[in-house]
PDB file of C-alpha atoms in Angstrom:
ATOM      1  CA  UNK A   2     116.293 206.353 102.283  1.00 40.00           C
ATOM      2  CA  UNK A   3     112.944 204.667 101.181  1.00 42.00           C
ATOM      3  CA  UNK A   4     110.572 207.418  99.729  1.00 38.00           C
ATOM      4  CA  UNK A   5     107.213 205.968  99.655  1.00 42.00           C
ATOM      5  CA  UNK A   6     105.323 208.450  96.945  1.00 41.00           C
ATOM      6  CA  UNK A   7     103.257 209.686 100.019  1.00 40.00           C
ATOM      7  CA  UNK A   8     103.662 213.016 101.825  1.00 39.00           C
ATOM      8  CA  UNK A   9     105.394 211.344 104.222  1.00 40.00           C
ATOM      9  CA  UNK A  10     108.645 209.835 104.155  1.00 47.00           C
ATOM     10  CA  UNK A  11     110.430 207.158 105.887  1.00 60.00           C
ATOM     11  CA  UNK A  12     114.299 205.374 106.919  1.00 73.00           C
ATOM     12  CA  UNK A  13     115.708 202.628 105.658  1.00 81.00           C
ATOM     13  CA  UNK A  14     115.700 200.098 108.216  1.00 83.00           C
ATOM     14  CA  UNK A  15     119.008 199.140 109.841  1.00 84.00           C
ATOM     15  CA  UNK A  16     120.650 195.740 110.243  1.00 84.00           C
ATOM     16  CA  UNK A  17     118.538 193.508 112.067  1.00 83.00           C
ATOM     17  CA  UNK A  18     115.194 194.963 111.057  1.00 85.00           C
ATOM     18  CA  UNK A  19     113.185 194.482 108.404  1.00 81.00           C
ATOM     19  CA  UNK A  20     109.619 195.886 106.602  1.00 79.00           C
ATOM     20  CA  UNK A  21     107.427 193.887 104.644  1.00 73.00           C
ATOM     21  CA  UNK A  22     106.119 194.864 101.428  1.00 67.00           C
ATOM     22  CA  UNK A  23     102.771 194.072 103.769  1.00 61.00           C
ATOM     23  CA  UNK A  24     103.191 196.376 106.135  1.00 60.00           C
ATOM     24  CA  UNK A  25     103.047 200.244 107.139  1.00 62.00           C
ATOM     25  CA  UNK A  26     104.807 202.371 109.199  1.00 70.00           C
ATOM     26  CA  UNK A  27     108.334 201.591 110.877  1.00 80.00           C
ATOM     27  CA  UNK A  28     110.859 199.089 111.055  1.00 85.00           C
ATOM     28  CA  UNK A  29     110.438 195.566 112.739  1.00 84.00           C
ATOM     29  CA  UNK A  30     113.105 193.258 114.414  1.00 89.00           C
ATOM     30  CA  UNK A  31     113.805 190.245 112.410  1.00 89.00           C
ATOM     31  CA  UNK A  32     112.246 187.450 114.283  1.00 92.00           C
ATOM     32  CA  UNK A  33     113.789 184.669 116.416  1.00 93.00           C
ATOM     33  CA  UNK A  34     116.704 182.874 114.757  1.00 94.00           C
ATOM     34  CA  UNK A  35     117.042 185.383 111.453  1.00 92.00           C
ATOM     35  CA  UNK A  36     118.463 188.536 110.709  1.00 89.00           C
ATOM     36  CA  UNK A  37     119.229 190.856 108.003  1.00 85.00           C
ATOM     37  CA  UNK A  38     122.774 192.085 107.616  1.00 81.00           C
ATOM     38  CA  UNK A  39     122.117 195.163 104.927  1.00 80.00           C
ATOM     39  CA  UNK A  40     120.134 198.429 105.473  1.00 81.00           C
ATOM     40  CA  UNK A  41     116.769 198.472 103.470  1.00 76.00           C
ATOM     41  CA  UNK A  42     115.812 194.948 104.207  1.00 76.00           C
ATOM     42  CA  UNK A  43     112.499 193.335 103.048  1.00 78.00           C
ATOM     43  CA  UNK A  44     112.924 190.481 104.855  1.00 82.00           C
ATOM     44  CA  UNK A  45     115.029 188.723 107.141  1.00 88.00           C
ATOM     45  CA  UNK A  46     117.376 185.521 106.267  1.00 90.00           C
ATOM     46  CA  UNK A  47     117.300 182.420 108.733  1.00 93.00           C
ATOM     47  CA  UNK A  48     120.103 181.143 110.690  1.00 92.00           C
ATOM     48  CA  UNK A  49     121.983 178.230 109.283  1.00 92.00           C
ATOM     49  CA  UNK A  50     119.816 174.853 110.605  1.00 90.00           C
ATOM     50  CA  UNK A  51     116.851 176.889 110.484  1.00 93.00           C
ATOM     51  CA  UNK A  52     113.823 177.424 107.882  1.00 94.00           C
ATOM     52  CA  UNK A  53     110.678 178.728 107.030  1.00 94.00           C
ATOM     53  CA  UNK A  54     108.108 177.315 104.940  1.00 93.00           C
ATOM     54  CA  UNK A  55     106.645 179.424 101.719  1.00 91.00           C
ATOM     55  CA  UNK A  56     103.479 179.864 103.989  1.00 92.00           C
ATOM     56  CA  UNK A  57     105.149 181.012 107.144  1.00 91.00           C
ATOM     57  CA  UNK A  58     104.468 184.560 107.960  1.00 89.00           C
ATOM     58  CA  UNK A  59     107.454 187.567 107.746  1.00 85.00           C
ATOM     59  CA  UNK A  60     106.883 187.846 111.520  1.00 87.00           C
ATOM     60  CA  UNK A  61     107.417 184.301 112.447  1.00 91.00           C
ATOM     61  CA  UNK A  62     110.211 183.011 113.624  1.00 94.00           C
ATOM     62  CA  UNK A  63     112.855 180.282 111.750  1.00 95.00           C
ATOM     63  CA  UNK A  64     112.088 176.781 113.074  1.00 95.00           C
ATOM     64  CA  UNK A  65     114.382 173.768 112.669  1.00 94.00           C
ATOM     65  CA  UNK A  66     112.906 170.408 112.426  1.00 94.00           C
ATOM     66  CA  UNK A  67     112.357 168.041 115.576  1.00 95.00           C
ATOM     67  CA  UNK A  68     114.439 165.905 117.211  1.00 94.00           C
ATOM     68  CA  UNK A  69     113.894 161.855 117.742  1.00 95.00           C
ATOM     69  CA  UNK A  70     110.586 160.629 119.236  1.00 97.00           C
ATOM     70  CA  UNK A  71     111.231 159.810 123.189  1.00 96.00           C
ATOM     71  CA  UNK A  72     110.336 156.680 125.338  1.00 96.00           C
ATOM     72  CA  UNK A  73     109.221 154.803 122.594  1.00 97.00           C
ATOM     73  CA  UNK A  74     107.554 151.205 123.502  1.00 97.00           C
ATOM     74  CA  UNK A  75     106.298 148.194 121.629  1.00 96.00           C
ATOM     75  CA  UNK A  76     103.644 145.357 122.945  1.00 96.00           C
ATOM     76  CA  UNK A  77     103.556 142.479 120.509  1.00 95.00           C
ATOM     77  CA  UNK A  78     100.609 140.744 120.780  1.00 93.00           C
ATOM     78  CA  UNK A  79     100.614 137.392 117.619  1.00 92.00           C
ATOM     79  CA  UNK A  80     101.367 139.247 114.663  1.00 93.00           C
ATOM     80  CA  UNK A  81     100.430 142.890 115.541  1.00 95.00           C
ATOM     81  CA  UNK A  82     102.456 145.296 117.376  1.00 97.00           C
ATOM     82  CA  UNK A  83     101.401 148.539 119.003  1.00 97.00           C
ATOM     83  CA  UNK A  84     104.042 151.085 118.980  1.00 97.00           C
ATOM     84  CA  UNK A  85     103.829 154.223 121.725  1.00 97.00           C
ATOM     85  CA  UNK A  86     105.842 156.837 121.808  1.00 97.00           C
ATOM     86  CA  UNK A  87     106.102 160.764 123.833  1.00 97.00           C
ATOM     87  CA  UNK A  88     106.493 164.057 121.671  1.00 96.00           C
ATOM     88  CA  UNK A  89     110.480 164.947 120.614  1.00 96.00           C
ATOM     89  CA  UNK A  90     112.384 166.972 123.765  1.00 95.00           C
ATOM     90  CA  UNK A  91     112.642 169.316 120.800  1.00 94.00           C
ATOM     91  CA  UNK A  92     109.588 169.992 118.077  1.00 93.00           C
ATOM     92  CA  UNK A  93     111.480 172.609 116.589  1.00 92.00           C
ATOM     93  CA  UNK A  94     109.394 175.384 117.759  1.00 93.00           C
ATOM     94  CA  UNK A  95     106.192 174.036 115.335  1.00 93.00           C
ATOM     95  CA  UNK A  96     102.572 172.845 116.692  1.00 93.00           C
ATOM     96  CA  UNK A  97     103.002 170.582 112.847  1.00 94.00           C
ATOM     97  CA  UNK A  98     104.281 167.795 114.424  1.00 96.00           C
ATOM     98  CA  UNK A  99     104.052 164.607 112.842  1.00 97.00           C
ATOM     99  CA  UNK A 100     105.557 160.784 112.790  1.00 97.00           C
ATOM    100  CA  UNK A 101     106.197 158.491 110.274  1.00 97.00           C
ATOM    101  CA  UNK A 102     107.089 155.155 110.949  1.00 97.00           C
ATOM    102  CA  UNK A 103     108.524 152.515 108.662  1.00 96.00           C
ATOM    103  CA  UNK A 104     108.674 149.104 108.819  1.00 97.00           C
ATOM    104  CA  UNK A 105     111.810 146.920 107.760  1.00 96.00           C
ATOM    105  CA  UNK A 106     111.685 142.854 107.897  1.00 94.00           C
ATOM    106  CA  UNK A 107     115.581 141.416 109.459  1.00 92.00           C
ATOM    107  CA  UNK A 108     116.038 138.583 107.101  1.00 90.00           C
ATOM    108  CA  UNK A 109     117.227 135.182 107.852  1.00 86.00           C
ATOM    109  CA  UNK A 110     120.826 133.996 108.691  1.00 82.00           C
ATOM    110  CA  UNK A 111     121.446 138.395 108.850  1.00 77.00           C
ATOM    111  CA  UNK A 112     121.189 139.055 105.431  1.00 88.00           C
ATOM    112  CA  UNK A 113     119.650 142.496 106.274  1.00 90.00           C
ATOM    113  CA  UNK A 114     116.612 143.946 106.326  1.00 92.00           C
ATOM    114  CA  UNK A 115     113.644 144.602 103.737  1.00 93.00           C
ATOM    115  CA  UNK A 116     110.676 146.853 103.929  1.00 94.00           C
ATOM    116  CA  UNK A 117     107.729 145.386 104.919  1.00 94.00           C
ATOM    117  CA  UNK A 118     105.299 145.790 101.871  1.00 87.00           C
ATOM    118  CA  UNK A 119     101.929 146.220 101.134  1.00 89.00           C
ATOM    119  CA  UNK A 120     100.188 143.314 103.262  1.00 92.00           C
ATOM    120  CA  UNK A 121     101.127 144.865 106.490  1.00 96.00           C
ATOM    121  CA  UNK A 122      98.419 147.456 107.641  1.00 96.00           C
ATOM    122  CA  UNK A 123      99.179 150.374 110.040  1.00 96.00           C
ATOM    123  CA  UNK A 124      96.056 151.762 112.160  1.00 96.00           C
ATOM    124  CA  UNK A 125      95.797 154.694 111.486  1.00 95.00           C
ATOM    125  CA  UNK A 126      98.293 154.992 109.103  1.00 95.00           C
ATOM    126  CA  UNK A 127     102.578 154.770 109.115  1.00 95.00           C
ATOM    127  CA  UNK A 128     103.104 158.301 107.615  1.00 95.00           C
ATOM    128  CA  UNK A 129     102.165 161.659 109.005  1.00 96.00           C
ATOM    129  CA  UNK A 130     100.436 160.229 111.871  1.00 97.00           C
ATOM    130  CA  UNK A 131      99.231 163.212 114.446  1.00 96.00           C
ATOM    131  CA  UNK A 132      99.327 160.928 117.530  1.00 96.00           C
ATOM    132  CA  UNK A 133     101.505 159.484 119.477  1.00 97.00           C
ATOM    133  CA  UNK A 134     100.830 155.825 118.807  1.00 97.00           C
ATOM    134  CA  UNK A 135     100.201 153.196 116.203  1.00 97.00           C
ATOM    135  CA  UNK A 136      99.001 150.077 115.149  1.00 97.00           C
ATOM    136  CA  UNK A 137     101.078 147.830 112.979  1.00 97.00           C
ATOM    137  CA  UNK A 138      98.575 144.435 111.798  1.00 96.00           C
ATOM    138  CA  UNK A 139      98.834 141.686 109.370  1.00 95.00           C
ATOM    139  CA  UNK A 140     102.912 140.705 110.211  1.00 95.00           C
ATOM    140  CA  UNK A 141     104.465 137.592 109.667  1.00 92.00           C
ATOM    141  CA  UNK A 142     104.577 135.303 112.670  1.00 92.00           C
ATOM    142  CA  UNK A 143     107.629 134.352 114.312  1.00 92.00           C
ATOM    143  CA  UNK A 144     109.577 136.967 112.296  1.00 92.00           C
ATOM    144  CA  UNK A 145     112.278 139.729 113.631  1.00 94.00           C
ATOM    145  CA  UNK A 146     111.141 143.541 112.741  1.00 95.00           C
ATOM    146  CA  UNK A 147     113.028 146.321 113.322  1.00 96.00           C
ATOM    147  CA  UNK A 148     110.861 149.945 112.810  1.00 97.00           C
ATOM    148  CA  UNK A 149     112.095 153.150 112.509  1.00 96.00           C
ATOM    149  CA  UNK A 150     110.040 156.268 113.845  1.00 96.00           C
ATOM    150  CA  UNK A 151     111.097 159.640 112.958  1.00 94.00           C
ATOM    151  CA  UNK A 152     109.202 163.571 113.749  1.00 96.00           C
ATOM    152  CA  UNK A 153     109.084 165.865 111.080  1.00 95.00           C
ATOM    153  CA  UNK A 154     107.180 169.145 111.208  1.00 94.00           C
ATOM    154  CA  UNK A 155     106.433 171.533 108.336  1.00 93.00           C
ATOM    155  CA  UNK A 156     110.218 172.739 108.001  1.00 94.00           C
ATOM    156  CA  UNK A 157     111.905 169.117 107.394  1.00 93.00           C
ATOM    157  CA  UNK A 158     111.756 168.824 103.869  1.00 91.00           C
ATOM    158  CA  UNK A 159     113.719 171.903 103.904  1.00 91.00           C
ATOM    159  CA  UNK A 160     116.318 170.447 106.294  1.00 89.00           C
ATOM    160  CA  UNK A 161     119.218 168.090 105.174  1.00 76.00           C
ATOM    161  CA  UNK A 162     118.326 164.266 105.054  1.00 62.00           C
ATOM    162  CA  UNK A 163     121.683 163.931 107.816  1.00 56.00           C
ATOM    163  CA  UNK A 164     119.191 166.078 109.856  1.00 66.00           C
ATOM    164  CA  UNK A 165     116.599 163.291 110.235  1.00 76.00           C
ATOM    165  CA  UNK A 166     116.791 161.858 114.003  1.00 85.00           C
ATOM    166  CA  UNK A 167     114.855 158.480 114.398  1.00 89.00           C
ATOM    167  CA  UNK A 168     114.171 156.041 117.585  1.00 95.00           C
ATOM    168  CA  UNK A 169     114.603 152.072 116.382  1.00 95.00           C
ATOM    169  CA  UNK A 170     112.670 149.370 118.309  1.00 95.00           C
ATOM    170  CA  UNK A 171     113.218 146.205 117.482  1.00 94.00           C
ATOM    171  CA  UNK A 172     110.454 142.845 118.234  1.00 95.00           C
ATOM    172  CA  UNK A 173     109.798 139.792 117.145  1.00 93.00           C
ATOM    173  CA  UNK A 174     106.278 138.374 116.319  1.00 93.00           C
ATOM    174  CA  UNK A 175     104.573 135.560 117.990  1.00 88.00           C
ATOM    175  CA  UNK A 176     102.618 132.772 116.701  1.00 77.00           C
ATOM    176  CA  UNK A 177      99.390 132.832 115.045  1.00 62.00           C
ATOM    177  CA  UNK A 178     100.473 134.788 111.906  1.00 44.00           C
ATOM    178  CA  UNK A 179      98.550 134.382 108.434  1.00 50.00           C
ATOM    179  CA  UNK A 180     100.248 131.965 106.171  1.00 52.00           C
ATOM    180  CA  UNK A 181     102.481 133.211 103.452  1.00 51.00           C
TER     181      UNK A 181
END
């Protein structure tokens, strides 16, 4: 039993519940996707595969990070490429929903693939973009490009890299490219 110095007194909360240090009065259910498995609980402990951020309130729920972008689209036009894609099936139950995209050169004869570097431009920009679409500029004509777009929302960094889902689109460049 909690005694709280006052002239009145209160119960320990029972598994599954939970009171803040912030809050008065009774006991609250631990949130979607978290529990508490003691009495006397100050806060509830997500699910494994789920997380909340240091600035996520006691009453919100666990999130997980998003799946893949869907229905993603390219339309190469000389050495710029606008990639299009629709919001995850799942955004991990966030509204912090953001893509980042990067861009990977296929080498000749196979050899692999390198990142693009500095000279190519993305419009906006190729990390934490809010929309659903981007510019890439300033590519190498005639060259093979494979890009990988992944969604990651304010819980991902706390989420195993393995988690990571990502759409691939591969295109190759027309004619008309700057000279290297």
């Amino acid at each position: 039993m909690f005694l709280d110095n006052g002239p009145r007194c209160c119960q320990e909360c029972g598994p599954g519940f939970y009171r803040s240090l912030l809050q008065a009065g009774g006991c609250s259910k631990c949130p979607p996707h978290s529990g508490s498995r003691e009495s006397g609980t100050r806060l509830c402990i997500c699910e494994p595969g789920f997380y909340k951020t240091a600035d996520d309130p006691d009453h919100m729920a666990c999130t997980r990070p998003p799946s893949a972008p869907r229905n993603a689209i390219s339309n190469v036009n000389e050495t710029s490429v606008f990639l299009e894609w629709s919001v995850p099936m799942e955004t991990g139950g966030r509204k912090d929903v953001r893509y980042n995209i990067l861009c990977r050169r296929v080498l000749p004869e196979g050899r692999g693939l390198e990142e693009c570097g500095a000279n190519v431009r993305f419009l906006p920009q190729g990390v934490g973009v809010a929309n659903t679409s981007v510019m890439v500029a300033d590519l190498q004509s005639h060259t093979n490009y494979s890009f990988l777009l992944d969604a990651v929302n304010g819980v991902s960094p706390l989420a195993n890299e393995h988690a990571r889902q990502y759409v691939s689109l591969n295109v190759t460049t027309n004619q008309a490219g700057r000279l290297d």
